[in-house]
mmCIF file with all atom_site columns, C-alpha atoms in Angstrom:
data_model
loop_
_atom_site.group_PDB
_atom_site.id
_atom_site.type_symbol
_atom_site.label_atom_id
_atom_site.label_alt_id
_atom_site.label_comp_id
_atom_site.label_asym_id
_atom_site.label_entity_id
_atom_site.label_seq_id
_atom_site.pdbx_PDB_ins_code
_atom_site.Cartn_x
_atom_site.Cartn_y
_atom_site.Cartn_z
_atom_site.occupancy
_atom_site.B_iso_or_equiv
_atom_site.pdbx_formal_charge
_atom_site.auth_seq_id
_atom_site.auth_comp_id
_atom_site.auth_asym_id
_atom_site.auth_atom_id
_atom_site.pdbx_PDB_model_num
ATOM 1   C CA . MET A 1 1   ? 10.656  21.141  -8.055 1.00 76.00 ? 756 MET A CA 1
ATOM 2   C CA . ALA A 1 2   ? 8.344   20.329  -5.142 1.00 86.00 ? 757 ALA A CA 1
ATOM 3   C CA . GLN A 1 3   ? 8.918   17.239  -3.057 1.00 92.00 ? 758 GLN A CA 1
ATOM 4   C CA . LEU A 1 4   ? 6.816   14.299  -4.309 1.00 93.00 ? 759 LEU A CA 1
ATOM 5   C CA . GLN A 1 5   ? 4.523   12.891  -1.634 1.00 96.00 ? 760 GLN A CA 1
ATOM 6   C CA . ALA A 1 6   ? 4.559   9.153   -2.346 1.00 97.00 ? 761 ALA A CA 1
ATOM 7   C CA . GLY A 1 7   ? 3.295   6.074   -0.553 1.00 98.00 ? 762 GLY A CA 1
ATOM 8   C CA . PHE A 1 8   ? 4.009   2.359   -0.438 1.00 98.00 ? 763 PHE A CA 1
ATOM 9   C CA . ILE A 1 9   ? 1.815   -0.297  1.185  1.00 98.00 ? 764 ILE A CA 1
ATOM 10  C CA . PHE A 1 10  ? 3.143   -3.771  1.922  1.00 96.00 ? 765 PHE A CA 1
ATOM 11  C CA . LEU A 1 11  ? 1.171   -6.772  3.197  1.00 95.00 ? 766 LEU A CA 1
ATOM 12  C CA . ALA A 1 12  ? 2.523   -8.697  6.178  1.00 94.00 ? 767 ALA A CA 1
ATOM 13  C CA . PRO A 1 13  ? 0.857   -10.970 8.720  1.00 92.00 ? 768 PRO A CA 1
ATOM 14  C CA . GLY A 1 14  ? 0.325   -9.111  11.992 1.00 96.00 ? 769 GLY A CA 1
ATOM 15  C CA . ALA A 1 15  ? 1.096   -5.675  10.533 1.00 97.00 ? 770 ALA A CA 1
ATOM 16  C CA . ASP A 1 16  ? -0.917  -2.779  11.956 1.00 97.00 ? 771 ASP A CA 1
ATOM 17  C CA . TYR A 1 17  ? -1.200  0.166   9.572  1.00 97.00 ? 772 TYR A CA 1
ATOM 18  C CA . GLN A 1 18  ? -1.839  2.488   12.535 1.00 97.00 ? 773 GLN A CA 1
ATOM 19  C CA . THR A 1 19  ? 1.564   1.762   14.099 1.00 98.00 ? 774 THR A CA 1
ATOM 20  C CA . ASP A 1 20  ? 3.662   0.080   11.407 1.00 97.00 ? 775 ASP A CA 1
ATOM 21  C CA . HIS A 1 21  ? 4.540   3.065   9.250  1.00 97.00 ? 776 HIS A CA 1
ATOM 22  C CA . GLN A 1 22  ? 7.465   5.392   8.601  1.00 98.00 ? 777 GLN A CA 1
ATOM 23  C CA . VAL A 1 23  ? 8.402   8.245   6.309  1.00 97.00 ? 778 VAL A CA 1
ATOM 24  C CA . VAL A 1 24  ? 11.673  8.180   4.380  1.00 97.00 ? 779 VAL A CA 1
ATOM 25  C CA . GLU A 1 25  ? 12.586  11.666  3.146  1.00 96.00 ? 780 GLU A CA 1
ATOM 26  C CA . THR A 1 26  ? 14.974  12.730  0.434  1.00 95.00 ? 781 THR A CA 1
ATOM 27  C CA . PRO A 1 27  ? 15.162  16.171  -1.165 1.00 94.00 ? 782 PRO A CA 1
ATOM 28  C CA . GLY A 1 28  ? 12.864  15.010  -3.987 1.00 93.00 ? 783 GLY A CA 1
ATOM 29  C CA . VAL A 1 29  ? 10.569  12.429  -2.345 1.00 94.00 ? 784 VAL A CA 1
ATOM 30  C CA . ALA A 1 30  ? 8.810   11.845  0.962  1.00 96.00 ? 785 ALA A CA 1
ATOM 31  C CA . LEU A 1 31  ? 7.981   8.116   0.904  1.00 97.00 ? 786 LEU A CA 1
ATOM 32  C CA . ASN A 1 32  ? 5.291   7.080   3.376  1.00 98.00 ? 787 ASN A CA 1
ATOM 33  C CA . VAL A 1 33  ? 5.614   3.328   3.999  1.00 98.00 ? 788 VAL A CA 1
ATOM 34  C CA . TYR A 1 34  ? 2.738   1.468   5.642  1.00 98.00 ? 789 TYR A CA 1
ATOM 35  C CA . GLY A 1 35  ? 2.368   -2.201  6.590  1.00 98.00 ? 790 GLY A CA 1
ATOM 36  C CA . ALA A 1 36  ? -1.104  -3.759  6.467  1.00 98.00 ? 791 ALA A CA 1
ATOM 37  C CA . LYS A 1 37  ? -2.340  -7.186  7.556  1.00 97.00 ? 792 LYS A CA 1
ATOM 38  C CA . ASP A 1 38  ? -4.992  -7.474  4.820  1.00 97.00 ? 793 ASP A CA 1
ATOM 39  C CA . TYR A 1 39  ? -6.787  -5.589  2.073  1.00 97.00 ? 794 TYR A CA 1
ATOM 40  C CA . ALA A 1 40  ? -9.260  -3.948  4.483  1.00 97.00 ? 795 ALA A CA 1
ATOM 41  C CA . ASP A 1 41  ? -6.433  -2.352  6.470  1.00 98.00 ? 796 ASP A CA 1
ATOM 42  C CA . ALA A 1 42  ? -4.600  -1.459  3.260  1.00 98.00 ? 797 ALA A CA 1
ATOM 43  C CA . VAL A 1 43  ? -7.673  0.493   2.125  1.00 98.00 ? 798 VAL A CA 1
ATOM 44  C CA . LEU A 1 44  ? -7.635  2.406   5.421  1.00 98.00 ? 799 LEU A CA 1
ATOM 45  C CA . ALA A 1 45  ? -3.899  3.083   5.043  1.00 98.00 ? 800 ALA A CA 1
ATOM 46  C CA . ALA A 1 46  ? -4.410  4.359   1.493  1.00 98.00 ? 801 ALA A CA 1
ATOM 47  C CA . LYS A 1 47  ? -7.159  6.718   2.638  1.00 98.00 ? 802 LYS A CA 1
ATOM 48  C CA . GLU A 1 48  ? -4.961  7.968   5.478  1.00 97.00 ? 803 GLU A CA 1
ATOM 49  C CA . MET A 1 49  ? -2.072  8.627   3.128  1.00 98.00 ? 804 MET A CA 1
ATOM 50  C CA . GLU A 1 50  ? -4.326  10.529  0.738  1.00 98.00 ? 805 GLU A CA 1
ATOM 51  C CA . LYS A 1 51  ? -5.449  12.749  3.647  1.00 97.00 ? 806 LYS A CA 1
ATOM 52  C CA . GLN A 1 52  ? -1.753  13.429  4.316  1.00 95.00 ? 807 GLN A CA 1
ATOM 53  C CA . GLY A 1 53  ? -1.218  14.572  0.721  1.00 96.00 ? 808 GLY A CA 1
ATOM 54  C CA . VAL A 1 54  ? 0.126   11.420  -0.962 1.00 97.00 ? 809 VAL A CA 1
ATOM 55  C CA . LYS A 1 55  ? -0.475  11.615  -4.718 1.00 95.00 ? 810 LYS A CA 1
ATOM 56  C CA . SER A 1 56  ? 1.504   8.565   -5.882 1.00 96.00 ? 811 SER A CA 1
ATOM 57  C CA . LEU A 1 57  ? 0.835   5.179   -4.279 1.00 97.00 ? 812 LEU A CA 1
ATOM 58  C CA . GLU A 1 58  ? 2.644   1.920   -4.958 1.00 97.00 ? 813 GLU A CA 1
ATOM 59  C CA . LEU A 1 59  ? 1.443   -1.476  -3.762 1.00 97.00 ? 814 LEU A CA 1
ATOM 60  C CA . CYS A 1 60  ? 3.660   -4.456  -2.934 1.00 93.00 ? 815 CYS A CA 1
ATOM 61  C CA . GLY A 1 61  ? 3.638   -7.626  -4.996 1.00 87.00 ? 816 GLY A CA 1
ATOM 62  C CA . GLY A 1 62  ? 1.227   -9.295  -2.572 1.00 87.00 ? 817 GLY A CA 1
ATOM 63  C CA . PHE A 1 63  ? -1.648  -7.276  -4.010 1.00 92.00 ? 818 PHE A CA 1
ATOM 64  C CA . GLY A 1 64  ? -3.464  -9.170  -6.698 1.00 89.00 ? 819 GLY A CA 1
ATOM 65  C CA . ILE A 1 65  ? -5.841  -7.700  -9.234 1.00 91.00 ? 820 ILE A CA 1
ATOM 66  C CA . ILE A 1 66  ? -8.732  -7.609  -6.753 1.00 94.00 ? 821 ILE A CA 1
ATOM 67  C CA . GLY A 1 67  ? -6.649  -5.967  -4.033 1.00 95.00 ? 822 GLY A CA 1
ATOM 68  C CA . THR A 1 68  ? -5.326  -3.367  -6.431 1.00 96.00 ? 823 THR A CA 1
ATOM 69  C CA . ALA A 1 69  ? -8.874  -2.539  -7.545 1.00 97.00 ? 824 ALA A CA 1
ATOM 70  C CA . LYS A 1 70  ? -9.960  -2.106  -3.908 1.00 98.00 ? 825 LYS A CA 1
ATOM 71  C CA . ILE A 1 71  ? -7.199  0.450   -3.331 1.00 98.00 ? 826 ILE A CA 1
ATOM 72  C CA . LYS A 1 72  ? -7.898  2.281   -6.595 1.00 97.00 ? 827 LYS A CA 1
ATOM 73  C CA . GLU A 1 73  ? -11.597 2.505   -5.671 1.00 98.00 ? 828 GLU A CA 1
ATOM 74  C CA . ALA A 1 74  ? -10.755 3.791   -2.166 1.00 98.00 ? 829 ALA A CA 1
ATOM 75  C CA . VAL A 1 75  ? -8.724  6.829   -3.272 1.00 98.00 ? 830 VAL A CA 1
ATOM 76  C CA . SER A 1 76  ? -9.656  9.742   -5.474 1.00 98.00 ? 831 SER A CA 1
ATOM 77  C CA . ALA A 1 77  ? -8.651  10.130  -9.099 1.00 97.00 ? 832 ALA A CA 1
ATOM 78  C CA . ASP A 1 78  ? -5.942  12.535  -7.885 1.00 96.00 ? 833 ASP A CA 1
ATOM 79  C CA . VAL A 1 79  ? -3.912  9.564   -6.563 1.00 97.00 ? 834 VAL A CA 1
ATOM 80  C CA . VAL A 1 80  ? -2.089  7.400   -9.094 1.00 96.00 ? 835 VAL A CA 1
ATOM 81  C CA . VAL A 1 81  ? -1.742  3.742   -8.110 1.00 97.00 ? 836 VAL A CA 1
ATOM 82  C CA . GLY A 1 82  ? 1.039   1.409   -9.259 1.00 95.00 ? 837 GLY A CA 1
ATOM 83  C CA . VAL A 1 83  ? 1.853   -2.180  -8.388 1.00 93.00 ? 838 VAL A CA 1
ATOM 84  C CA . VAL A 1 84  ? 4.951   -4.327  -7.943 1.00 86.00 ? 839 VAL A CA 1
ATOM 85  C CA . ARG A 1 85  ? 4.033   -7.726  -9.419 1.00 77.00 ? 840 ARG A CA 1
ATOM 86  C CA . PHE A 1 86  ? 4.604   -11.252 -8.142 1.00 71.00 ? 841 PHE A CA 1
ATOM 87  C CA . ASP A 1 87  ? 2.403   -14.138 -9.228 1.00 69.00 ? 842 ASP A CA 1
ATOM 88  C CA . ASN A 1 88  ? 3.039   -15.775 -5.869 1.00 75.00 ? 843 ASN A CA 1
ATOM 89  C CA . HIS A 1 89  ? 4.505   -13.514 -3.178 1.00 71.00 ? 844 HIS A CA 1
ATOM 90  C CA . PRO A 1 90  ? 7.305   -15.005 -1.041 1.00 70.00 ? 845 PRO A CA 1
ATOM 91  C CA . GLY A 1 91  ? 6.229   -12.938 1.989  1.00 70.00 ? 846 GLY A CA 1
ATOM 92  C CA . LEU A 1 92  ? 2.733   -14.436 1.837  1.00 76.00 ? 847 LEU A CA 1
ATOM 93  C CA . GLU A 1 93  ? 3.829   -18.081 1.707  1.00 79.00 ? 848 GLU A CA 1
ATOM 94  C CA . TYR A 1 94  ? 3.960   -17.947 -2.130 1.00 81.00 ? 849 TYR A CA 1
ATOM 95  C CA . GLN A 1 95  ? 0.315   -16.982 -2.513 1.00 83.00 ? 850 GLN A CA 1
ATOM 96  C CA . SER A 1 96  ? -1.443  -13.941 -3.963 1.00 80.00 ? 851 SER A CA 1
ATOM 97  C CA . GLY A 1 97  ? -3.311  -11.621 -1.641 1.00 78.00 ? 852 GLY A CA 1
ATOM 98  C CA . ASP A 1 98  ? -6.343  -12.314 -3.837 1.00 82.00 ? 853 ASP A CA 1
ATOM 99  C CA . ASP A 1 99  ? -6.284  -15.906 -2.551 1.00 85.00 ? 854 ASP A CA 1
ATOM 100 C CA . LEU A 1 100 ? -5.853  -14.863 1.087  1.00 83.00 ? 855 LEU A CA 1
ATOM 101 C CA . PHE A 1 101 ? -8.054  -11.826 1.549  1.00 82.00 ? 856 PHE A CA 1
#
């Protein structure tokens, strides 16, 4: 079985998707983890990961419905998008990204 190229984007104040990223590799999965300060940077991170071959993308619980739609619209149909859900994310002062961005 080929190694799955997966991605995860988390939202954090002050995060810079261009520098705040790492790859965690196991025999079955290469997980590309990117931090983003807002939805606009998360879109750029998602596009970058797709260029690198990511086909499975998960979004942190800070992404609301609007943020998730922005990411889904930014990548091709070849990339599946999933979401961890929080109504109010503790890392965003108990708010949804939809309210902040």
